[in-house]
Amino acid sequence: MKKFITTLQNIWKIKELRERIGWTLLMLFIFRFGSFVVLPGVVPAALDNAGAGGSANDLLGLVNLFTGGAFQNASIMALGIMPYITASIIIQLLGFAMPYFQRLQQKEGESGRKKLQQITRLLTVAITLVQGGGYLTYINSIPGAIDPTVPKGIFWLSSTIILSAGTVFAMWLGEKITDKGIGNGASLLITIGIIAALPQALAGEIALQVSNNGFFMLILELALLFAIVMATVLVVQGVRRVPIQFAKHMVQRGATQMPAAGQRDYIPIKVNAAGVMPIIFAQALMFVPATVAQFLYTGNAAPTGIMRQLVDPFSFISSVFVFL
């Protein structure tokens, strides 16, 4: 612990690192502040009563988790940085399928990278317009969520523009964190959205365990949380060293050539090269049946047939779906 504190003190003594950390914190604060600015014409109380953020077991809850509650609040940052992430993934996949994008990625250097960034930004705006329309349709389906005094045409037009501007602004914040901050701007924006609900969740869990005299269970939960975080860090940072042996070669020593032993080195290969994106996509696919059932079966109607089997986490079909 002492070594950790000393490391933090040494980092804070370096002016450049101090400025980068301060810039990053400022950008994150602005992003979180935007998550609480509600779209004009939206009634927040109606969204809270309807549970607009979805539950923890459906796709809407996952989106709300990534946006740090901005999705449920119908804020100007409701779509978050996710359209930009989607656009980046699409551009990367096109690099394997289309020669034009492959040439930009591999052969044109810095100019190609700038072109790809510009294309990614334009694609982000297009994706935001589509997702914004779907999000506004969802908000419109909630009774009382839109102020009846606001004309629908004006609400749709202004909200679409604001949502697009919010996503573009979040994209700009991520790029500034990458350029002037500590790096990985988009990942930090997603991370800050995920951990935004952590203090409230911890406070609720502590209050629950204290009221039930579950001090041992509380300590056990905190210990498990710490162990899982440490294990995750170890897996993400872990590398496997693949040894390589260079062949022997001749070196000139004076008038004669003598054999020199080959050098031994290694190639570091990350244990988790794919990161968390496969887990995120898999979790999103797992939430699809529950989300579809939520829209198909409203009110007191219960899912039937195959949909009931998919929604039930203990059914055989649901287990097969999760396994696949």
mmCIF file with all atom_site columns, C-alpha atoms in Angstrom, residues 99-305:
data_model
loop_
_atom_site.group_PDB
_atom_site.id
_atom_site.type_symbol
_atom_site.label_atom_id
_atom_site.label_alt_id
_atom_site.label_comp_id
_atom_site.label_asym_id
_atom_site.label_entity_id
_atom_site.label_seq_id
_atom_site.pdbx_PDB_ins_code
_atom_site.Cartn_x
_atom_site.Cartn_y
_atom_site.Cartn_z
_atom_site.occupancy
_atom_site.B_iso_or_equiv
_atom_site.pdbx_formal_charge
_atom_site.auth_seq_id
_atom_site.auth_comp_id
_atom_site.auth_asym_id
_atom_site.auth_atom_id
_atom_site.pdbx_PDB_model_num
ATOM 1   C CA . PRO A 1 99  ? -10.294 -3.089  -50.746 1.00 0.00 ? 99  PRO A CA 1
ATOM 2   C CA . TYR A 1 100 ? -10.837 0.677   -50.400 1.00 0.00 ? 100 TYR A CA 1
ATOM 3   C CA . PHE A 1 101 ? -10.995 0.574   -46.612 1.00 0.00 ? 101 PHE A CA 1
ATOM 4   C CA . GLN A 1 102 ? -8.212  -1.996  -46.501 1.00 0.00 ? 102 GLN A CA 1
ATOM 5   C CA . ARG A 1 103 ? -5.991  0.364   -48.480 1.00 0.00 ? 103 ARG A CA 1
ATOM 6   C CA . LEU A 1 104 ? -6.799  3.237   -46.135 1.00 0.00 ? 104 LEU A CA 1
ATOM 7   C CA . GLN A 1 105 ? -5.952  1.135   -43.093 1.00 0.00 ? 105 GLN A CA 1
ATOM 8   C CA . GLN A 1 106 ? -2.743  -0.461  -44.312 1.00 0.00 ? 106 GLN A CA 1
ATOM 9   C CA . LYS A 1 107 ? -1.139  1.551   -47.106 1.00 0.00 ? 107 LYS A CA 1
ATOM 10  C CA . GLU A 1 108 ? -1.962  5.243   -46.873 1.00 0.00 ? 108 GLU A CA 1
ATOM 11  C CA . GLY A 1 109 ? -0.539  5.890   -43.426 1.00 0.00 ? 109 GLY A CA 1
ATOM 12  C CA . GLU A 1 110 ? -1.535  9.061   -41.604 1.00 0.00 ? 110 GLU A CA 1
ATOM 13  C CA . SER A 1 111 ? -3.663  10.417  -44.454 1.00 0.00 ? 111 SER A CA 1
ATOM 14  C CA . GLY A 1 112 ? -5.599  7.156   -44.602 1.00 0.00 ? 112 GLY A CA 1
ATOM 15  C CA . ARG A 1 113 ? -6.148  7.239   -40.861 1.00 0.00 ? 113 ARG A CA 1
ATOM 16  C CA . LYS A 1 114 ? -7.575  10.761  -41.089 1.00 0.00 ? 114 LYS A CA 1
ATOM 17  C CA . LYS A 1 115 ? -9.916  9.717   -43.897 1.00 0.00 ? 115 LYS A CA 1
ATOM 18  C CA . LEU A 1 116 ? -11.114 6.768   -41.831 1.00 0.00 ? 116 LEU A CA 1
ATOM 19  C CA . GLN A 1 117 ? -11.737 9.059   -38.874 1.00 0.00 ? 117 GLN A CA 1
ATOM 20  C CA . GLN A 1 118 ? -13.803 11.374  -41.043 1.00 0.00 ? 118 GLN A CA 1
ATOM 21  C CA . ILE A 1 119 ? -15.814 8.471   -42.461 1.00 0.00 ? 119 ILE A CA 1
ATOM 22  C CA . THR A 1 120 ? -16.336 7.117   -38.943 1.00 0.00 ? 120 THR A CA 1
ATOM 23  C CA . ARG A 1 121 ? -17.671 10.469  -37.771 1.00 0.00 ? 121 ARG A CA 1
ATOM 24  C CA . LEU A 1 122 ? -20.101 10.732  -40.681 1.00 0.00 ? 122 LEU A CA 1
ATOM 25  C CA . LEU A 1 123 ? -21.262 7.167   -40.112 1.00 0.00 ? 123 LEU A CA 1
ATOM 26  C CA . THR A 1 124 ? -21.728 7.986   -36.425 1.00 0.00 ? 124 THR A CA 1
ATOM 27  C CA . VAL A 1 125 ? -24.112 10.806  -37.329 1.00 0.00 ? 125 VAL A CA 1
ATOM 28  C CA . ALA A 1 126 ? -26.080 8.493   -39.636 1.00 0.00 ? 126 ALA A CA 1
ATOM 29  C CA . ILE A 1 127 ? -26.348 5.801   -36.958 1.00 0.00 ? 127 ILE A CA 1
ATOM 30  C CA . THR A 1 128 ? -27.366 8.409   -34.395 1.00 0.00 ? 128 THR A CA 1
ATOM 31  C CA . LEU A 1 129 ? -30.205 9.633   -36.606 1.00 0.00 ? 129 LEU A CA 1
ATOM 32  C CA . VAL A 1 130 ? -31.550 6.090   -36.937 1.00 0.00 ? 130 VAL A CA 1
ATOM 33  C CA . GLN A 1 131 ? -31.141 5.227   -33.263 1.00 0.00 ? 131 GLN A CA 1
ATOM 34  C CA . GLY A 1 132 ? -32.488 8.619   -32.232 1.00 0.00 ? 132 GLY A CA 1
ATOM 35  C CA . GLY A 1 133 ? -35.676 7.992   -34.186 1.00 0.00 ? 133 GLY A CA 1
ATOM 36  C CA . GLY A 1 134 ? -36.109 4.624   -32.522 1.00 0.00 ? 134 GLY A CA 1
ATOM 37  C CA . TYR A 1 135 ? -35.438 6.106   -29.094 1.00 0.00 ? 135 TYR A CA 1
ATOM 38  C CA . LEU A 1 136 ? -37.974 8.892   -29.599 1.00 0.00 ? 136 LEU A CA 1
ATOM 39  C CA . THR A 1 137 ? -40.521 6.317   -30.748 1.00 0.00 ? 137 THR A CA 1
ATOM 40  C CA . TYR A 1 138 ? -39.925 4.426   -27.524 1.00 0.00 ? 138 TYR A CA 1
ATOM 41  C CA . ILE A 1 139 ? -40.308 7.608   -25.452 1.00 0.00 ? 139 ILE A CA 1
ATOM 42  C CA . ASN A 1 140 ? -43.506 8.462   -27.331 1.00 0.00 ? 140 ASN A CA 1
ATOM 43  C CA . SER A 1 141 ? -44.966 5.052   -26.418 1.00 0.00 ? 141 SER A CA 1
ATOM 44  C CA . ILE A 1 142 ? -44.750 5.879   -22.693 1.00 0.00 ? 142 ILE A CA 1
ATOM 45  C CA . PRO A 1 143 ? -47.965 7.559   -21.491 1.00 0.00 ? 143 PRO A CA 1
ATOM 46  C CA . GLY A 1 144 ? -47.379 11.129  -20.365 1.00 0.00 ? 144 GLY A CA 1
ATOM 47  C CA . ALA A 1 145 ? -43.672 11.115  -21.230 1.00 0.00 ? 145 ALA A CA 1
ATOM 48  C CA . ILE A 1 146 ? -44.028 14.019  -23.683 1.00 0.00 ? 146 ILE A CA 1
ATOM 49  C CA . ASP A 1 147 ? -45.505 17.357  -22.692 1.00 0.00 ? 147 ASP A CA 1
ATOM 50  C CA . PRO A 1 148 ? -48.826 17.631  -24.588 1.00 0.00 ? 148 PRO A CA 1
ATOM 51  C CA . THR A 1 149 ? -48.348 21.378  -25.040 1.00 0.00 ? 149 THR A CA 1
ATOM 52  C CA . VAL A 1 150 ? -45.309 20.782  -27.260 1.00 0.00 ? 150 VAL A CA 1
ATOM 53  C CA . PRO A 1 151 ? -46.153 20.165  -30.945 1.00 0.00 ? 151 PRO A CA 1
ATOM 54  C CA . LYS A 1 152 ? -45.059 16.691  -31.990 1.00 0.00 ? 152 LYS A CA 1
ATOM 55  C CA . GLY A 1 153 ? -43.337 17.875  -35.143 1.00 0.00 ? 153 GLY A CA 1
ATOM 56  C CA . ILE A 1 154 ? -41.221 20.389  -33.270 1.00 0.00 ? 154 ILE A CA 1
ATOM 57  C CA . PHE A 1 155 ? -40.459 17.847  -30.548 1.00 0.00 ? 155 PHE A CA 1
ATOM 58  C CA . TRP A 1 156 ? -39.306 15.193  -33.016 1.00 0.00 ? 156 TRP A CA 1
ATOM 59  C CA . LEU A 1 157 ? -37.194 17.585  -35.061 1.00 0.00 ? 157 LEU A CA 1
ATOM 60  C CA . SER A 1 158 ? -35.550 19.310  -32.105 1.00 0.00 ? 158 SER A CA 1
ATOM 61  C CA . SER A 1 159 ? -34.984 16.083  -30.157 1.00 0.00 ? 159 SER A CA 1
ATOM 62  C CA . THR A 1 160 ? -33.412 14.343  -33.149 1.00 0.00 ? 160 THR A CA 1
ATOM 63  C CA . ILE A 1 161 ? -31.012 17.238  -33.648 1.00 0.00 ? 161 ILE A CA 1
ATOM 64  C CA . ILE A 1 162 ? -30.198 17.421  -29.932 1.00 0.00 ? 162 ILE A CA 1
ATOM 65  C CA . LEU A 1 163 ? -29.586 13.672  -29.628 1.00 0.00 ? 163 LEU A CA 1
ATOM 66  C CA . SER A 1 164 ? -27.303 13.753  -32.655 1.00 0.00 ? 164 SER A CA 1
ATOM 67  C CA . ALA A 1 165 ? -25.455 16.760  -31.261 1.00 0.00 ? 165 ALA A CA 1
ATOM 68  C CA . GLY A 1 166 ? -25.119 15.027  -27.888 1.00 0.00 ? 166 GLY A CA 1
ATOM 69  C CA . THR A 1 167 ? -23.556 11.947  -29.442 1.00 0.00 ? 167 THR A CA 1
ATOM 70  C CA . VAL A 1 168 ? -21.203 14.039  -31.581 1.00 0.00 ? 168 VAL A CA 1
ATOM 71  C CA . PHE A 1 169 ? -20.243 16.032  -28.494 1.00 0.00 ? 169 PHE A CA 1
ATOM 72  C CA . ALA A 1 170 ? -19.574 12.805  -26.572 1.00 0.00 ? 170 ALA A CA 1
ATOM 73  C CA . MET A 1 171 ? -17.447 11.628  -29.497 1.00 0.00 ? 171 MET A CA 1
ATOM 74  C CA . TRP A 1 172 ? -15.510 14.901  -29.351 1.00 0.00 ? 172 TRP A CA 1
ATOM 75  C CA . LEU A 1 173 ? -14.988 14.505  -25.605 1.00 0.00 ? 173 LEU A CA 1
ATOM 76  C CA . GLY A 1 174 ? -13.624 11.011  -26.158 1.00 0.00 ? 174 GLY A CA 1
ATOM 77  C CA . GLU A 1 175 ? -11.206 12.216  -28.820 1.00 0.00 ? 175 GLU A CA 1
ATOM 78  C CA . LYS A 1 176 ? -9.997  15.051  -26.594 1.00 0.00 ? 176 LYS A CA 1
ATOM 79  C CA . ILE A 1 177 ? -9.390  12.624  -23.738 1.00 0.00 ? 177 ILE A CA 1
ATOM 80  C CA . THR A 1 178 ? -7.386  10.469  -26.132 1.00 0.00 ? 178 THR A CA 1
ATOM 81  C CA . ASP A 1 179 ? -5.357  13.410  -27.469 1.00 0.00 ? 179 ASP A CA 1
ATOM 82  C CA . LYS A 1 180 ? -4.870  15.578  -24.383 1.00 0.00 ? 180 LYS A CA 1
ATOM 83  C CA . GLY A 1 181 ? -5.839  13.263  -21.539 1.00 0.00 ? 181 GLY A CA 1
ATOM 84  C CA . ILE A 1 182 ? -4.645  9.872   -20.392 1.00 0.00 ? 182 ILE A CA 1
ATOM 85  C CA . GLY A 1 183 ? -5.880  8.084   -23.527 1.00 0.00 ? 183 GLY A CA 1
ATOM 86  C CA . ASN A 1 184 ? -8.648  5.606   -24.412 1.00 0.00 ? 184 ASN A CA 1
ATOM 87  C CA . GLY A 1 185 ? -11.294 8.316   -24.367 1.00 0.00 ? 185 GLY A CA 1
ATOM 88  C CA . ALA A 1 186 ? -14.206 6.236   -25.668 1.00 0.00 ? 186 ALA A CA 1
ATOM 89  C CA . SER A 1 187 ? -13.453 3.420   -23.232 1.00 0.00 ? 187 SER A CA 1
ATOM 90  C CA . LEU A 1 188 ? -13.287 5.866   -20.332 1.00 0.00 ? 188 LEU A CA 1
ATOM 91  C CA . LEU A 1 189 ? -16.674 7.341   -21.245 1.00 0.00 ? 189 LEU A CA 1
ATOM 92  C CA . ILE A 1 190 ? -18.213 3.872   -21.251 1.00 0.00 ? 190 ILE A CA 1
ATOM 93  C CA . THR A 1 191 ? -16.468 3.025   -17.982 1.00 0.00 ? 191 THR A CA 1
ATOM 94  C CA . ILE A 1 192 ? -17.634 6.166   -16.205 1.00 0.00 ? 192 ILE A CA 1
ATOM 95  C CA . GLY A 1 193 ? -21.173 5.405   -17.335 1.00 0.00 ? 193 GLY A CA 1
ATOM 96  C CA . ILE A 1 194 ? -21.019 1.861   -15.973 1.00 0.00 ? 194 ILE A CA 1
ATOM 97  C CA . ILE A 1 195 ? -19.565 2.805   -12.588 1.00 0.00 ? 195 ILE A CA 1
ATOM 98  C CA . ALA A 1 196 ? -21.892 5.798   -12.171 1.00 0.00 ? 196 ALA A CA 1
ATOM 99  C CA . ALA A 1 197 ? -24.451 3.606   -10.419 1.00 0.00 ? 197 ALA A CA 1
ATOM 100 C CA . LEU A 1 198 ? -21.839 1.826   -8.282  1.00 0.00 ? 198 LEU A CA 1
ATOM 101 C CA . PRO A 1 199 ? -21.962 4.163   -5.232  1.00 0.00 ? 199 PRO A CA 1
ATOM 102 C CA . GLN A 1 200 ? -25.752 3.978   -5.059  1.00 0.00 ? 200 GLN A CA 1
ATOM 103 C CA . ALA A 1 201 ? -25.710 0.200   -5.465  1.00 0.00 ? 201 ALA A CA 1
ATOM 104 C CA . LEU A 1 202 ? -23.074 -0.205  -2.754  1.00 0.00 ? 202 LEU A CA 1
ATOM 105 C CA . ALA A 1 203 ? -24.950 2.093   -0.389  1.00 0.00 ? 203 ALA A CA 1
ATOM 106 C CA . GLY A 1 204 ? -28.164 0.149   -0.947  1.00 0.00 ? 204 GLY A CA 1
ATOM 107 C CA . GLU A 1 205 ? -26.458 -3.189  -0.396  1.00 0.00 ? 205 GLU A CA 1
ATOM 108 C CA . ILE A 1 206 ? -24.739 -1.975  2.773   1.00 0.00 ? 206 ILE A CA 1
ATOM 109 C CA . ALA A 1 207 ? -28.017 -0.611  4.145   1.00 0.00 ? 207 ALA A CA 1
ATOM 110 C CA . LEU A 1 208 ? -29.775 -3.896  3.333   1.00 0.00 ? 208 LEU A CA 1
ATOM 111 C CA . GLN A 1 209 ? -27.157 -6.081  4.995   1.00 0.00 ? 209 GLN A CA 1
ATOM 112 C CA . VAL A 1 210 ? -26.905 -3.824  8.046   1.00 0.00 ? 210 VAL A CA 1
ATOM 113 C CA . SER A 1 211 ? -30.679 -3.867  8.526   1.00 0.00 ? 211 SER A CA 1
ATOM 114 C CA . ASN A 1 212 ? -30.644 -7.679  8.339   1.00 0.00 ? 212 ASN A CA 1
ATOM 115 C CA . ASN A 1 213 ? -27.559 -8.000  10.582  1.00 0.00 ? 213 ASN A CA 1
ATOM 116 C CA . GLY A 1 214 ? -25.690 -9.548  7.684   1.00 0.00 ? 214 GLY A CA 1
ATOM 117 C CA . PHE A 1 215 ? -22.270 -8.130  8.497   1.00 0.00 ? 215 PHE A CA 1
ATOM 118 C CA . PHE A 1 216 ? -20.499 -11.355 7.575   1.00 0.00 ? 216 PHE A CA 1
ATOM 119 C CA . MET A 1 217 ? -22.279 -11.496 4.225   1.00 0.00 ? 217 MET A CA 1
ATOM 120 C CA . LEU A 1 218 ? -21.400 -7.855  3.573   1.00 0.00 ? 218 LEU A CA 1
ATOM 121 C CA . ILE A 1 219 ? -17.713 -8.474  4.247   1.00 0.00 ? 219 ILE A CA 1
ATOM 122 C CA . LEU A 1 220 ? -17.832 -11.574 2.055   1.00 0.00 ? 220 LEU A CA 1
ATOM 123 C CA . GLU A 1 221 ? -19.450 -9.641  -0.813  1.00 0.00 ? 221 GLU A CA 1
ATOM 124 C CA . LEU A 1 222 ? -16.871 -6.853  -0.606  1.00 0.00 ? 222 LEU A CA 1
ATOM 125 C CA . ALA A 1 223 ? -14.042 -9.390  -0.525  1.00 0.00 ? 223 ALA A CA 1
ATOM 126 C CA . LEU A 1 224 ? -15.454 -11.183 -3.569  1.00 0.00 ? 224 LEU A CA 1
ATOM 127 C CA . LEU A 1 225 ? -15.876 -7.868  -5.386  1.00 0.00 ? 225 LEU A CA 1
ATOM 128 C CA . PHE A 1 226 ? -12.257 -6.963  -4.703  1.00 0.00 ? 226 PHE A CA 1
ATOM 129 C CA . ALA A 1 227 ? -11.047 -10.417 -5.762  1.00 0.00 ? 227 ALA A CA 1
ATOM 130 C CA . ILE A 1 228 ? -13.028 -10.309 -9.018  1.00 0.00 ? 228 ILE A CA 1
ATOM 131 C CA . VAL A 1 229 ? -11.664 -6.863  -9.878  1.00 0.00 ? 229 VAL A CA 1
ATOM 132 C CA . MET A 1 230 ? -8.102  -7.974  -9.187  1.00 0.00 ? 230 MET A CA 1
ATOM 133 C CA . ALA A 1 231 ? -8.558  -11.158 -11.219 1.00 0.00 ? 231 ALA A CA 1
ATOM 134 C CA . THR A 1 232 ? -9.991  -9.154  -14.109 1.00 0.00 ? 232 THR A CA 1
ATOM 135 C CA . VAL A 1 233 ? -7.027  -6.787  -14.059 1.00 0.00 ? 233 VAL A CA 1
ATOM 136 C CA . LEU A 1 234 ? -4.608  -9.718  -14.040 1.00 0.00 ? 234 LEU A CA 1
ATOM 137 C CA . VAL A 1 235 ? -6.323  -11.346 -17.015 1.00 0.00 ? 235 VAL A CA 1
ATOM 138 C CA . VAL A 1 236 ? -6.452  -8.101  -19.004 1.00 0.00 ? 236 VAL A CA 1
ATOM 139 C CA . GLN A 1 237 ? -2.824  -7.227  -18.267 1.00 0.00 ? 237 GLN A CA 1
ATOM 140 C CA . GLY A 1 238 ? -1.530  -10.785 -18.540 1.00 0.00 ? 238 GLY A CA 1
ATOM 141 C CA . VAL A 1 239 ? 0.663   -11.827 -21.457 1.00 0.00 ? 239 VAL A CA 1
ATOM 142 C CA . ARG A 1 240 ? 2.040   -15.160 -22.544 1.00 0.00 ? 240 ARG A CA 1
ATOM 143 C CA . ARG A 1 241 ? 5.683   -15.056 -23.523 1.00 0.00 ? 241 ARG A CA 1
ATOM 144 C CA . VAL A 1 242 ? 6.330   -17.195 -26.582 1.00 0.00 ? 242 VAL A CA 1
ATOM 145 C CA . PRO A 1 243 ? 10.088  -17.868 -26.714 1.00 0.00 ? 243 PRO A CA 1
ATOM 146 C CA . ILE A 1 244 ? 11.962  -17.342 -29.960 1.00 0.00 ? 244 ILE A CA 1
ATOM 147 C CA . GLN A 1 245 ? 15.540  -18.329 -30.700 1.00 0.00 ? 245 GLN A CA 1
ATOM 148 C CA . PHE A 1 246 ? 17.631  -16.440 -33.231 1.00 0.00 ? 246 PHE A CA 1
ATOM 149 C CA . ALA A 1 247 ? 20.034  -18.487 -35.335 1.00 0.00 ? 247 ALA A CA 1
ATOM 150 C CA . LYS A 1 248 ? 23.763  -18.367 -34.797 1.00 0.00 ? 248 LYS A CA 1
ATOM 151 C CA . HIS A 1 249 ? 25.648  -15.883 -36.922 1.00 0.00 ? 249 HIS A CA 1
ATOM 152 C CA . MET A 1 250 ? 29.253  -15.046 -37.743 1.00 0.00 ? 250 MET A CA 1
ATOM 153 C CA . VAL A 1 251 ? 30.916  -11.945 -36.338 1.00 0.00 ? 251 VAL A CA 1
ATOM 154 C CA . GLN A 1 252 ? 34.161  -10.339 -37.454 1.00 0.00 ? 252 GLN A CA 1
ATOM 155 C CA . ARG A 1 253 ? 36.833  -10.259 -34.776 1.00 0.00 ? 253 ARG A CA 1
ATOM 156 C CA . GLY A 1 254 ? 40.044  -8.934  -36.139 1.00 0.00 ? 254 GLY A CA 1
ATOM 157 C CA . ALA A 1 255 ? 41.115  -10.905 -39.163 1.00 0.00 ? 255 ALA A CA 1
ATOM 158 C CA . THR A 1 256 ? 38.975  -13.923 -38.395 1.00 0.00 ? 256 THR A CA 1
ATOM 159 C CA . GLN A 1 257 ? 35.282  -14.658 -38.268 1.00 0.00 ? 257 GLN A CA 1
ATOM 160 C CA . MET A 1 258 ? 33.932  -16.426 -35.238 1.00 0.00 ? 258 MET A CA 1
ATOM 161 C CA . PRO A 1 259 ? 30.475  -17.891 -34.607 1.00 0.00 ? 259 PRO A CA 1
ATOM 162 C CA . ALA A 1 260 ? 28.297  -16.041 -32.121 1.00 0.00 ? 260 ALA A CA 1
ATOM 163 C CA . ALA A 1 261 ? 25.510  -17.635 -30.177 1.00 0.00 ? 261 ALA A CA 1
ATOM 164 C CA . GLY A 1 262 ? 22.012  -16.769 -31.250 1.00 0.00 ? 262 GLY A CA 1
ATOM 165 C CA . GLN A 1 263 ? 20.028  -14.457 -29.040 1.00 0.00 ? 263 GLN A CA 1
ATOM 166 C CA . ARG A 1 264 ? 16.975  -15.618 -27.146 1.00 0.00 ? 264 ARG A CA 1
ATOM 167 C CA . ASP A 1 265 ? 13.916  -13.424 -26.872 1.00 0.00 ? 265 ASP A CA 1
ATOM 168 C CA . TYR A 1 266 ? 10.157  -13.761 -26.614 1.00 0.00 ? 266 TYR A CA 1
ATOM 169 C CA . ILE A 1 267 ? 6.964   -12.497 -28.251 1.00 0.00 ? 267 ILE A CA 1
ATOM 170 C CA . PRO A 1 268 ? 4.409   -11.136 -25.735 1.00 0.00 ? 268 PRO A CA 1
ATOM 171 C CA . ILE A 1 269 ? 0.897   -12.311 -26.621 1.00 0.00 ? 269 ILE A CA 1
ATOM 172 C CA . LYS A 1 270 ? -1.963  -10.938 -24.554 1.00 0.00 ? 270 LYS A CA 1
ATOM 173 C CA . VAL A 1 271 ? -4.020  -13.528 -22.737 1.00 0.00 ? 271 VAL A CA 1
ATOM 174 C CA . ASN A 1 272 ? -7.219  -11.606 -23.470 1.00 0.00 ? 272 ASN A CA 1
ATOM 175 C CA . ALA A 1 273 ? -6.534  -10.024 -26.836 1.00 0.00 ? 273 ALA A CA 1
ATOM 176 C CA . ALA A 1 274 ? -10.215 -9.462  -27.660 1.00 0.00 ? 274 ALA A CA 1
ATOM 177 C CA . GLY A 1 275 ? -10.960 -7.414  -24.543 1.00 0.00 ? 275 GLY A CA 1
ATOM 178 C CA . VAL A 1 276 ? -14.501 -7.121  -23.204 1.00 0.00 ? 276 VAL A CA 1
ATOM 179 C CA . MET A 1 277 ? -16.297 -6.497  -26.501 1.00 0.00 ? 277 MET A CA 1
ATOM 180 C CA . PRO A 1 278 ? -17.201 -10.194 -27.111 1.00 0.00 ? 278 PRO A CA 1
ATOM 181 C CA . ILE A 1 279 ? -18.697 -10.334 -23.613 1.00 0.00 ? 279 ILE A CA 1
ATOM 182 C CA . ILE A 1 280 ? -20.721 -7.183  -24.253 1.00 0.00 ? 280 ILE A CA 1
ATOM 183 C CA . PHE A 1 281 ? -22.078 -8.505  -27.549 1.00 0.00 ? 281 PHE A CA 1
ATOM 184 C CA . ALA A 1 282 ? -22.879 -11.899 -26.024 1.00 0.00 ? 282 ALA A CA 1
ATOM 185 C CA . GLN A 1 283 ? -24.705 -10.257 -23.135 1.00 0.00 ? 283 GLN A CA 1
ATOM 186 C CA . ALA A 1 284 ? -26.663 -8.077  -25.548 1.00 0.00 ? 284 ALA A CA 1
ATOM 187 C CA . LEU A 1 285 ? -27.747 -11.153 -27.524 1.00 0.00 ? 285 LEU A CA 1
ATOM 188 C CA . MET A 1 286 ? -28.828 -12.880 -24.317 1.00 0.00 ? 286 MET A CA 1
ATOM 189 C CA . PHE A 1 287 ? -31.118 -9.950  -23.526 1.00 0.00 ? 287 PHE A CA 1
ATOM 190 C CA . VAL A 1 288 ? -32.837 -9.985  -26.929 1.00 0.00 ? 288 VAL A CA 1
ATOM 191 C CA . PRO A 1 289 ? -35.631 -12.499 -26.025 1.00 0.00 ? 289 PRO A CA 1
ATOM 192 C CA . ALA A 1 290 ? -36.576 -10.623 -22.847 1.00 0.00 ? 290 ALA A CA 1
ATOM 193 C CA . THR A 1 291 ? -36.605 -7.314  -24.716 1.00 0.00 ? 291 THR A CA 1
ATOM 194 C CA . VAL A 1 292 ? -38.772 -8.695  -27.530 1.00 0.00 ? 292 VAL A CA 1
ATOM 195 C CA . ALA A 1 293 ? -41.187 -10.183 -24.998 1.00 0.00 ? 293 ALA A CA 1
ATOM 196 C CA . GLN A 1 294 ? -41.389 -6.839  -23.215 1.00 0.00 ? 294 GLN A CA 1
ATOM 197 C CA . PHE A 1 295 ? -42.679 -5.157  -26.377 1.00 0.00 ? 295 PHE A CA 1
ATOM 198 C CA . LEU A 1 296 ? -44.876 -8.015  -27.614 1.00 0.00 ? 296 LEU A CA 1
ATOM 199 C CA . TYR A 1 297 ? -46.585 -8.809  -24.326 1.00 0.00 ? 297 TYR A CA 1
ATOM 200 C CA . THR A 1 298 ? -47.753 -5.650  -22.610 1.00 0.00 ? 298 THR A CA 1
ATOM 201 C CA . GLY A 1 299 ? -49.913 -5.248  -19.546 1.00 0.00 ? 299 GLY A CA 1
ATOM 202 C CA . ASN A 1 300 ? -50.718 -8.474  -17.725 1.00 0.00 ? 300 ASN A CA 1
ATOM 203 C CA . ALA A 1 301 ? -50.210 -10.699 -20.770 1.00 0.00 ? 301 ALA A CA 1
ATOM 204 C CA . ALA A 1 302 ? -47.602 -13.396 -20.214 1.00 0.00 ? 302 ALA A CA 1
ATOM 205 C CA . PRO A 1 303 ? -45.334 -14.873 -22.900 1.00 0.00 ? 303 PRO A CA 1
ATOM 206 C CA . THR A 1 304 ? -46.453 -18.195 -24.315 1.00 0.00 ? 304 THR A CA 1
ATOM 207 C CA . GLY A 1 305 ? -44.937 -20.991 -26.355 1.00 0.00 ? 305 GLY A CA 1
#
